Amino acid sequence: MGAPLTPKRDVVWIDGLRGIASVLVVTAHICRSLVPHLLSPAMSDKLPPTLFQLPFLRCFVMGRASVAVFALVTGYVNSLGPLKKSRTGNADAALSGVAKSAFRRFGRFMIPAVVATTFSWLACQFGAYSIAHSANSAWIRDTSPRPSASFAGAFYDLFKNLGTTWIDGFNAYDRIQWTLTFLLKGSMTTYLTLFALVYVKPRWRMALLAGMYYFKWKSGDSLVGFNVFCGILLAELSVDGDVTDFAAAHPVLQSVTSASAIFLGLYFCSYPEENPEWAPWSKSLLHLGHWIFPNGVEYSRYYPGMGADLVATGIMFNATAKKILSHRFLCWMGKLSWPVYLLHAPLIRTVLTWVLFGASVRPQQGKDQNGNQLPPGWLPIANTWVVVFALPLFYVFLYRVAGLWAQYVDPWCTNVTKVFEEMVFRDDAKVEKPLLIS
């Protein structure tokens, strides 16, 4: 059996992939705000597509594949260390690490979300979303909360939304946090799977993981379910000497297969959220979905999920793709992916909205047939040049704020988690070991 890949080679490209996924989430929400027609594959069933409605190019403005990537990364990163220990006969240490990481995951995941929600709540109460309520963007208006009716009511609304974020996925102060409960479930699914399979022989473990992937596929769990198991399975394959030896012994087959997987995966990730019947390529995928997907599922989640799995699999066996994703700039973006995800939506509804719509005047709509004055229309974008200059600057601003978050808020959240850990852990469990979660 060949030597397993080093941890550096195993994980660095994942940071780059996560960095790309996070910036695509931001781009997707900006496009949903300003150019929602990009959700469809063409302008109508009788008009041709614009540039970013074409397959592959659509991936730059689609965000659903990014959620699938986050789920896959969760499975991959959190299982890689325990699987290595299991293969070296150190299963007890693997179980100890999994137990501690599962406990820490709640603090590392939930505390930053609470802080981000509190910041958005403060912005709401001080009227920071007032322009967003009148902007000519349905997504910005629909996701911008209004101030509470009273001082006491404001605190009630805050604590209510802090709870409902994890109960039913609703958070009025940051609607995109609905994904967090699913990603947290994905983390716990990863840990539970490792607990169950850490003593299983590698070949049987791979077979069982493939079976769980199929089960999640057939049960309709497209948001994170089968993507998490794909991540665990990829982690298993990355430390399997026979697999790496076979790939190294067949470089042409490896190159062709991995490139084909990436190509096909990006094509699947292009599947539109709306009106797939408007373009021949997406209509063909719609018909294919009738054959390969379970009944009643949402194709616009299954296709990006399947595509993300194929892309990640292709990258793992493609040295060039891994080298590109290991670039320090992409890895830097990956390190900031969590604060970028938490901060980008409130900043779109405040800072970006102020710049794009703040200098505009609501147009008068005239009077109705009875002579009554109609309410004014929505605030238009100031002008095209404002958009051209504002969008790049917004990305710079967003990553600067995310960097400050990573510098000051993340360490504070980590310390809070450690303090609670010291309170509740037994003395023999307080020995510090490297975390499985980046």
Short mmCIF file of C-alpha atoms in Angstrom, two decimals:
data_model
loop_
_atom_site.label_atom_id
_atom_site.label_comp_id
_atom_site.label_asym_id
_atom_site.label_seq_id
_atom_site.Cartn_x
_atom_site.Cartn_y
_atom_site.Cartn_z
CA MET A 1 0.00 0.00 0.00
CA GLY A 2 1.24 3.50 -0.83
CA ALA A 3 1.88 6.17 1.73
CA PRO A 4 -1.13 8.33 2.56
CA LEU A 5 -1.17 11.90 1.37
CA THR A 6 0.13 14.48 3.80
CA PRO A 7 -2.40 16.57 5.78
CA LYS A 8 -1.23 19.71 3.98
CA ARG A 9 -2.04 18.27 0.57
CA ASP A 10 -5.29 16.81 1.89
CA VAL A 11 -6.74 20.01 3.32
CA VAL A 12 -5.25 23.06 1.60
CA TRP A 13 -7.18 22.66 -1.64
CA ILE A 14 -10.36 22.32 0.40
CA ASP A 15 -9.73 25.80 1.81
CA GLY A 16 -9.49 27.14 -1.73
CA LEU A 17 -12.69 25.38 -2.75
CA ARG A 18 -14.46 26.76 0.30
CA GLY A 19 -13.17 30.25 -0.52
CA ILE A 20 -14.62 30.10 -4.03
CA ALA A 21 -17.92 28.76 -2.69
CA SER A 22 -18.22 31.62 -0.19
CA VAL A 23 -17.61 34.37 -2.75
CA LEU A 24 -20.11 32.73 -5.12
CA VAL A 25 -22.74 32.86 -2.36
CA VAL A 26 -22.17 36.62 -2.11
CA THR A 27 -22.34 37.01 -5.89
CA ALA A 28 -25.51 34.91 -6.06
CA HIS A 29 -27.30 37.11 -3.52
CA ILE A 30 -26.20 40.30 -5.27
CA CYS A 31 -27.46 38.93 -8.59
CA ARG A 32 -30.70 37.82 -6.95
CA SER A 33 -31.07 41.39 -5.72
CA LEU A 34 -30.18 43.29 -8.89
CA VAL A 35 -30.60 40.92 -11.86
CA PRO A 36 -33.08 38.20 -10.79
CA HIS A 37 -33.66 37.21 -14.42
CA LEU A 38 -30.35 35.32 -14.20
CA LEU A 39 -32.16 32.68 -12.15
CA SER A 40 -33.70 31.53 -15.46
CA PRO A 41 -31.72 30.06 -18.40
CA ALA A 42 -33.06 32.67 -20.84
CA MET A 43 -34.96 35.95 -20.84
CA SER A 44 -38.13 34.06 -21.81
CA ASP A 45 -39.15 30.93 -23.67
CA LYS A 46 -38.94 32.95 -26.93
CA LEU A 47 -35.86 35.11 -26.27
CA PRO A 48 -32.18 34.08 -26.30
CA PRO A 49 -30.12 33.91 -23.11
CA THR A 50 -27.74 36.58 -21.91
CA LEU A 51 -24.09 35.74 -21.29
CA PHE A 52 -24.46 34.66 -17.66
CA GLN A 53 -27.56 32.62 -18.38
CA LEU A 54 -25.49 30.17 -20.41
CA PRO A 55 -24.35 26.86 -18.89
CA PHE A 56 -21.00 26.94 -17.05
CA LEU A 57 -21.00 30.75 -16.95
CA ARG A 58 -24.13 30.48 -14.81
CA CYS A 59 -21.98 28.95 -12.08
CA PHE A 60 -20.60 32.42 -11.33
CA VAL A 61 -24.05 33.68 -10.33
CA MET A 62 -25.54 30.53 -8.78
CA GLY A 63 -25.32 29.94 -5.04
CA ARG A 64 -26.97 26.59 -4.39
CA ALA A 65 -23.92 24.56 -5.33
CA SER A 66 -21.99 26.51 -2.69
CA VAL A 67 -24.25 25.20 0.09
CA ALA A 68 -23.58 21.69 -1.19
CA VAL A 69 -19.84 22.45 -1.12
CA PHE A 70 -20.08 23.60 2.50
CA ALA A 71 -21.81 20.33 3.42
CA LEU A 72 -19.21 18.29 1.54
CA VAL A 73 -16.35 20.18 3.21
CA THR A 74 -17.97 19.50 6.58
CA GLY A 75 -17.90 15.78 5.93
CA TYR A 76 -14.38 15.82 4.49
CA VAL A 77 -12.53 17.96 7.01
CA ASN A 78 -14.18 16.59 10.14
CA SER A 79 -13.64 12.96 9.18
CA LEU A 80 -10.12 13.12 7.75
CA GLY A 81 -8.25 13.01 11.08
CA PRO A 82 -10.33 10.25 12.71
CA LEU A 83 -10.15 8.11 9.58
CA LYS A 84 -6.35 8.37 9.52
CA LYS A 85 -6.18 7.37 13.17
CA SER A 86 -8.55 4.48 12.57
CA ARG A 87 -6.38 3.18 9.74
CA THR A 88 -3.27 3.29 11.93
CA GLY A 89 -4.97 1.28 14.69
CA ASN A 90 -5.54 4.30 16.94
CA ALA A 91 -9.33 4.15 16.96
CA ASP A 92 -9.65 5.09 20.64
CA ALA A 93 -7.84 8.38 20.01
CA ALA A 94 -10.10 8.95 17.01
CA LEU A 95 -13.20 8.49 19.16
CA SER A 96 -11.84 10.86 21.81
CA GLY A 97 -11.17 13.51 19.17
CA VAL A 98 -14.61 13.09 17.62
CA ALA A 99 -16.33 13.43 21.00
CA LYS A 100 -14.52 16.67 21.82
CA SER A 101 -14.98 18.11 18.34
CA ALA A 102 -18.71 17.34 18.39
CA PHE A 103 -19.06 19.27 21.65
CA ARG A 104 -16.96 22.19 20.43
CA ARG A 105 -18.85 22.37 17.15
CA PHE A 106 -21.91 23.86 18.82
CA GLY A 107 -19.91 26.73 20.29
CA ARG A 108 -17.83 27.34 17.18
CA PHE A 109 -20.96 27.29 15.04
CA MET A 110 -23.69 28.87 17.13
CA ILE A 111 -21.89 31.66 19.03
CA PRO A 112 -20.70 33.51 15.88
CA ALA A 113 -24.22 33.21 14.46
CA VAL A 114 -25.63 34.77 17.65
CA VAL A 115 -23.14 37.66 17.40
CA ALA A 116 -23.95 38.26 13.73
CA THR A 117 -27.70 38.22 14.43
CA THR A 118 -27.24 40.68 17.30
CA PHE A 119 -25.35 43.09 15.03
CA SER A 120 -28.10 42.85 12.42
CA TRP A 121 -30.73 43.36 15.13
CA LEU A 122 -28.98 46.53 16.32
CA ALA A 123 -28.77 47.81 12.75
CA CYS A 124 -32.47 47.15 12.31
CA GLN A 125 -33.51 48.93 15.50
CA PHE A 126 -31.48 52.03 14.52
CA GLY A 127 -33.09 52.18 11.07
CA ALA A 128 -30.18 50.92 8.97
CA TYR A 129 -32.59 48.96 6.75
CA SER A 130 -34.91 51.90 6.04
CA ILE A 131 -33.62 52.44 2.49
CA ALA A 132 -33.79 48.70 1.83
CA HIS A 133 -37.55 48.76 2.53
CA SER A 134 -38.05 51.05 -0.47
CA ALA A 135 -35.41 49.67 -2.85
CA ASN A 136 -36.39 48.39 -6.26
CA SER A 137 -35.25 44.88 -5.37
CA ALA A 138 -37.68 42.25 -4.17
CA TRP A 139 -34.97 40.20 -2.44
CA ILE A 140 -33.58 43.19 -0.53
CA ARG A 141 -37.05 44.35 0.53
CA ASP A 142 -38.27 40.89 1.52
CA THR A 143 -35.21 40.07 3.64
CA SER A 144 -34.92 43.43 5.42
CA PRO A 145 -36.57 43.45 8.87
CA ARG A 146 -38.38 46.42 10.37
CA PRO A 147 -37.70 47.92 13.81
CA SER A 148 -39.69 46.55 16.74
CA ALA A 149 -42.65 48.48 18.11
CA SER A 150 -41.16 48.99 21.58
CA PHE A 151 -37.94 48.75 23.57
CA ALA A 152 -39.06 45.59 25.35
CA GLY A 153 -40.43 44.19 22.11
CA ALA A 154 -37.04 44.63 20.47
CA PHE A 155 -35.37 42.35 23.00
CA TYR A 156 -38.22 39.86 22.76
CA ASP A 157 -37.80 39.78 18.97
CA LEU A 158 -34.05 39.29 19.31
CA PHE A 159 -34.26 36.31 21.65
CA LYS A 160 -37.14 34.84 19.68
CA ASN A 161 -35.13 34.89 16.46
CA LEU A 162 -32.02 33.57 18.16
CA GLY A 163 -34.11 30.54 19.07
CA THR A 164 -36.05 30.05 15.87
CA THR A 165 -32.80 30.08 13.86
CA TRP A 166 -32.07 26.62 15.26
CA ILE A 167 -35.64 25.40 15.73
CA ASP A 168 -37.21 26.00 12.32
CA GLY A 169 -34.51 27.89 10.41
CA PHE A 170 -36.22 31.29 10.49
CA ASN A 171 -34.25 34.40 11.42
CA ALA A 172 -35.90 37.71 10.53
CA TYR A 173 -32.64 39.62 11.04
CA ASP A 174 -30.66 37.41 8.65
CA ARG A 175 -32.80 35.17 6.47
CA ILE A 176 -29.86 33.27 4.98
CA GLN A 177 -29.14 31.71 8.39
CA TRP A 178 -31.83 29.16 7.56
CA THR A 179 -28.99 26.99 6.20
CA LEU A 180 -27.15 26.88 9.52
CA THR A 181 -29.39 24.33 11.17
CA PHE A 182 -28.93 22.01 8.19
CA LEU A 183 -25.16 22.43 8.19
CA LEU A 184 -25.06 21.80 11.95
CA LYS A 185 -27.07 18.62 11.39
CA GLY A 186 -24.55 17.71 8.72
CA SER A 187 -21.73 18.08 11.24
CA MET A 188 -23.52 15.91 13.79
CA THR A 189 -24.26 13.34 11.07
CA THR A 190 -20.54 13.23 10.33
CA TYR A 191 -19.62 12.65 13.97
CA LEU A 192 -22.32 10.02 14.46
CA THR A 193 -21.14 8.19 11.35
CA LEU A 194 -17.54 8.22 12.59
CA PHE A 195 -18.63 6.87 15.96
CA ALA A 196 -20.43 4.01 14.23
CA LEU A 197 -17.73 3.16 11.67
CA VAL A 198 -14.39 3.95 13.29
CA TYR A 199 -13.76 0.27 14.13
CA VAL A 200 -14.97 -1.01 10.76
CA LYS A 201 -12.46 -2.28 8.18
CA PRO A 202 -11.71 0.37 5.51
CA ARG A 203 -13.22 -1.58 2.60
CA TRP A 204 -16.43 -2.25 4.49
CA ARG A 205 -16.50 1.33 5.70
CA MET A 206 -16.34 2.61 2.13
CA ALA A 207 -19.15 0.27 1.13
CA LEU A 208 -21.30 1.44 4.04
CA LEU A 209 -20.60 5.10 3.25
CA ALA A 210 -21.63 4.51 -0.37
CA GLY A 211 -24.82 2.89 0.92
CA MET A 212 -25.55 5.88 3.15
CA TYR A 213 -24.98 8.21 0.20
CA TYR A 214 -27.55 6.23 -1.79
CA PHE A 215 -29.97 6.23 1.14
CA LYS A 216 -29.77 10.02 1.51
CA TRP A 217 -30.15 10.37 -2.25
CA LYS A 218 -33.32 8.27 -2.34
CA SER A 219 -34.78 9.85 0.81
CA GLY A 220 -34.73 13.34 -0.73
CA ASP A 221 -32.09 14.83 1.58
CA SER A 222 -30.52 17.00 -1.10
CA LEU A 223 -29.55 20.04 0.93
CA VAL A 224 -26.71 18.51 2.94
CA GLY A 225 -27.42 14.78 3.34
CA PHE A 226 -25.72 13.02 0.47
CA ASN A 227 -23.11 15.79 0.17
CA VAL A 228 -21.90 15.12 3.72
CA PHE A 229 -21.46 11.43 2.97
CA CYS A 230 -19.66 12.30 -0.25
CA GLY A 231 -17.21 14.35 1.82
CA ILE A 232 -16.62 11.48 4.26
CA LEU A 233 -16.16 9.04 1.38
CA LEU A 234 -13.66 11.36 -0.34
CA ALA A 235 -11.72 11.63 2.93
CA GLU A 236 -11.62 7.84 3.10
CA LEU A 237 -10.40 7.58 -0.49
CA SER A 238 -7.73 10.25 0.06
CA VAL A 239 -6.03 8.16 2.77
CA ASP A 240 -6.41 4.81 1.03
CA GLY A 241 -3.05 3.70 -0.33
CA ASP A 242 -4.52 1.35 -2.93
CA VAL A 243 -6.62 4.12 -4.43
CA THR A 244 -3.74 6.61 -4.57
CA ASP A 245 -1.41 3.93 -6.00
CA PHE A 246 -3.91 3.03 -8.71
CA ALA A 247 -4.38 6.67 -9.65
CA ALA A 248 -0.63 7.25 -9.77
CA ALA A 249 -0.14 4.16 -11.94
CA HIS A 250 -2.68 5.33 -14.53
CA PRO A 251 -1.98 9.05 -15.03
CA VAL A 252 -3.82 9.35 -18.36
CA LEU A 253 -6.94 7.67 -17.04
CA GLN A 254 -6.72 9.80 -13.90
CA SER A 255 -6.44 13.03 -15.88
CA VAL A 256 -9.26 12.21 -18.31
CA THR A 257 -11.60 10.92 -15.60
CA SER A 258 -11.02 13.81 -13.20
CA ALA A 259 -11.35 16.45 -15.93
CA SER A 260 -14.56 14.81 -17.16
CA ALA A 261 -15.97 14.77 -13.61
CA ILE A 262 -15.21 18.48 -13.15
CA PHE A 263 -16.72 19.34 -16.55
CA LEU A 264 -19.89 17.32 -15.96
CA GLY A 265 -20.17 18.62 -12.41
CA LEU A 266 -20.04 22.25 -13.53
CA TYR A 267 -22.67 21.48 -16.16
CA PHE A 268 -24.99 20.06 -13.50
CA CYS A 269 -24.26 23.03 -11.20
CA SER A 270 -25.55 25.28 -14.00
CA TYR A 271 -29.11 23.96 -13.62
CA PRO A 272 -31.38 27.03 -13.21
CA GLU A 273 -33.55 27.70 -10.19
CA GLU A 274 -36.43 28.94 -12.32
CA ASN A 275 -37.95 28.11 -15.72
CA PRO A 276 -35.63 25.26 -16.82
CA GLU A 277 -37.95 24.62 -19.78
CA TRP A 278 -36.91 27.94 -21.38
CA ALA A 279 -33.61 26.59 -22.80
CA PRO A 280 -32.89 23.31 -24.61
CA TRP A 281 -29.92 22.36 -22.43
CA SER A 282 -31.78 22.84 -19.13
CA LYS A 283 -34.93 21.25 -20.54
CA SER A 284 -32.92 18.12 -21.33
CA LEU A 285 -31.66 18.05 -17.73
CA LEU A 286 -35.23 18.47 -16.55
CA HIS A 287 -36.24 15.35 -18.49
CA LEU A 288 -33.17 13.47 -17.26
CA GLY A 289 -34.11 14.34 -13.69
CA HIS A 290 -37.39 12.48 -14.10
CA TRP A 291 -35.35 9.30 -14.53
CA ILE A 292 -32.52 9.68 -12.02
CA PHE A 293 -34.05 11.62 -9.11
CA PRO A 294 -36.65 10.50 -6.55
CA ASN A 295 -40.21 11.68 -7.10
CA GLY A 296 -41.18 15.08 -5.74
CA VAL A 297 -37.68 16.46 -5.09
CA GLU A 298 -36.39 19.88 -6.04
CA TYR A 299 -34.18 19.46 -9.10
CA SER A 300 -32.57 22.88 -8.58
CA ARG A 301 -31.03 21.45 -5.39
CA TYR A 302 -30.30 17.92 -6.57
CA TYR A 303 -28.41 18.98 -9.67
CA PRO A 304 -26.11 21.49 -7.87
CA GLY A 305 -25.55 18.95 -5.10
CA MET A 306 -24.64 16.19 -7.53
CA GLY A 307 -22.54 18.64 -9.52
CA ALA A 308 -20.62 19.77 -6.43
CA ASP A 309 -19.86 16.13 -5.56
CA LEU A 310 -18.53 15.46 -9.06
CA VAL A 311 -16.44 18.63 -9.07
CA ALA A 312 -14.89 17.84 -5.68
CA THR A 313 -14.18 14.25 -6.71
CA GLY A 314 -12.54 15.40 -9.92
CA ILE A 315 -10.43 17.99 -8.10
CA MET A 316 -9.20 15.45 -5.55
CA PHE A 317 -7.70 13.33 -8.34
CA ASN A 318 -6.44 16.24 -10.45
CA ALA A 319 -3.07 17.64 -9.41
CA THR A 320 -3.44 20.80 -11.49
CA ALA A 321 -6.83 21.66 -10.02
CA LYS A 322 -5.54 21.04 -6.48
CA LYS A 323 -2.53 23.25 -7.13
CA ILE A 324 -4.76 26.07 -8.37
CA LEU A 325 -7.07 25.78 -5.36
CA SER A 326 -4.05 25.72 -3.05
CA HIS A 327 -3.05 29.23 -4.10
CA ARG A 328 -2.60 31.36 -1.01
CA PHE A 329 -5.16 33.95 -2.16
CA LEU A 330 -7.90 31.32 -2.50
CA CYS A 331 -6.86 29.77 0.80
CA TRP A 332 -7.05 33.20 2.42
CA MET A 333 -10.59 33.51 1.07
CA GLY A 334 -11.34 30.07 2.46
CA LYS A 335 -10.16 31.07 5.93
CA LEU A 336 -12.61 33.99 5.82
CA SER A 337 -15.52 31.99 4.38
CA TRP A 338 -17.39 31.71 7.69
CA PRO A 339 -17.41 35.44 8.57
CA VAL A 340 -18.10 36.29 4.90
CA TYR A 341 -21.14 34.03 4.98
CA LEU A 342 -22.44 35.55 8.22
CA LEU A 343 -21.84 39.18 7.27
CA HIS A 344 -22.52 39.52 3.56
CA ALA A 345 -26.34 39.63 3.61
CA PRO A 346 -26.68 42.37 6.28
CA LEU A 347 -23.97 44.39 4.50
CA ILE A 348 -25.78 44.00 1.16
CA ARG A 349 -29.00 45.29 2.73
CA THR A 350 -27.21 48.23 4.38
CA VAL A 351 -23.93 49.45 2.90
CA LEU A 352 -24.44 48.28 -0.68
CA THR A 353 -28.09 49.34 -0.66
CA TRP A 354 -27.20 52.81 0.65
CA VAL A 355 -24.70 53.28 -2.16
CA LEU A 356 -26.88 51.92 -4.97
CA PHE A 357 -30.26 53.32 -3.95
CA GLY A 358 -29.62 56.00 -1.33
CA ALA A 359 -29.25 58.94 -3.72
CA SER A 360 -32.41 58.10 -5.69
CA VAL A 361 -35.90 59.56 -5.32
CA ARG A 362 -39.02 57.40 -5.33
CA PRO A 363 -40.93 58.14 -8.56
CA GLN A 364 -44.50 59.35 -8.36
CA GLN A 365 -47.08 56.92 -9.71
CA GLY A 366 -49.80 59.47 -10.42
CA LYS A 367 -53.44 58.89 -9.50
CA ASP A 368 -55.82 55.98 -9.87
CA GLN A 369 -59.12 56.08 -11.79
CA ASN A 370 -60.87 57.56 -8.76
CA GLY A 371 -58.41 60.42 -8.47
CA ASN A 372 -56.61 59.07 -5.42
CA GLN A 373 -52.87 59.54 -5.22
CA LEU A 374 -51.01 56.27 -5.73
CA PRO A 375 -48.06 55.47 -3.46
CA PRO A 376 -44.66 56.30 -4.96
CA GLY A 377 -42.72 53.60 -6.77
CA TRP A 378 -39.64 51.82 -5.50
CA LEU A 379 -36.27 53.53 -5.31
CA PRO A 380 -34.33 52.89 -8.56
CA ILE A 381 -30.60 52.30 -8.75
CA ALA A 382 -28.80 55.66 -8.97
CA ASN A 383 -27.11 54.88 -12.30
CA THR A 384 -25.07 52.21 -14.05
CA TRP A 385 -21.72 53.80 -13.25
CA VAL A 386 -22.48 53.67 -9.55
CA VAL A 387 -22.99 49.90 -9.88
CA VAL A 388 -19.78 49.47 -11.88
CA PHE A 389 -17.67 51.17 -9.22
CA ALA A 390 -19.61 50.15 -6.13
CA LEU A 391 -19.65 46.37 -6.60
CA PRO A 392 -15.85 45.81 -6.65
CA LEU A 393 -15.44 48.18 -3.71
CA PHE A 394 -18.14 46.31 -1.83
CA TYR A 395 -16.21 43.04 -2.13
CA VAL A 396 -13.09 44.76 -0.81
CA PHE A 397 -15.08 46.23 2.07
CA LEU A 398 -16.77 42.89 2.83
CA TYR A 399 -13.48 41.00 3.04
CA ARG A 400 -11.94 43.75 5.12
CA VAL A 401 -14.78 43.50 7.62
CA ALA A 402 -14.55 39.69 7.51
CA GLY A 403 -10.83 39.98 8.27
CA LEU A 404 -11.57 42.13 11.31
CA TRP A 405 -14.18 39.58 12.39
CA ALA A 406 -11.63 36.77 12.07
CA GLN A 407 -9.11 38.83 14.03
CA TYR A 408 -11.32 39.90 16.93
CA VAL A 409 -14.70 38.12 17.02
CA ASP A 410 -13.65 34.57 16.15
CA PRO A 411 -11.01 34.39 18.93
CA TRP A 412 -13.56 35.71 21.42
CA CYS A 413 -16.05 33.03 20.33
CA THR A 414 -13.33 30.40 20.68
CA ASN A 415 -12.50 31.61 24.19
CA VAL A 416 -16.15 31.48 25.22
CA THR A 417 -16.34 27.91 23.98
CA LYS A 418 -13.17 27.00 25.89
CA VAL A 419 -14.48 28.56 29.10
CA PHE A 420 -17.67 26.53 28.85
CA GLU A 421 -15.60 23.45 28.02
CA GLU A 422 -13.54 23.95 31.17
CA MET A 423 -16.74 24.15 33.19
CA VAL A 424 -18.34 20.97 31.92
CA PHE A 425 -15.53 18.62 30.82
CA ARG A 426 -14.10 16.06 33.19
CA ASP A 427 -10.52 16.70 34.28
CA ASP A 428 -9.15 13.77 32.26
CA ALA A 429 -10.75 15.19 29.10
CA LYS A 430 -9.24 18.69 29.30
CA VAL A 431 -5.92 17.85 27.64
CA GLU A 432 -5.67 20.10 24.59
CA LYS A 433 -5.45 18.39 21.22
CA PRO A 434 -5.61 19.85 17.71
CA LEU A 435 -9.17 20.54 16.61
CA LEU A 436 -10.59 18.59 13.70
CA ILE A 437 -12.49 21.67 12.59
CA SER A 438 -10.79 24.58 10.91
#
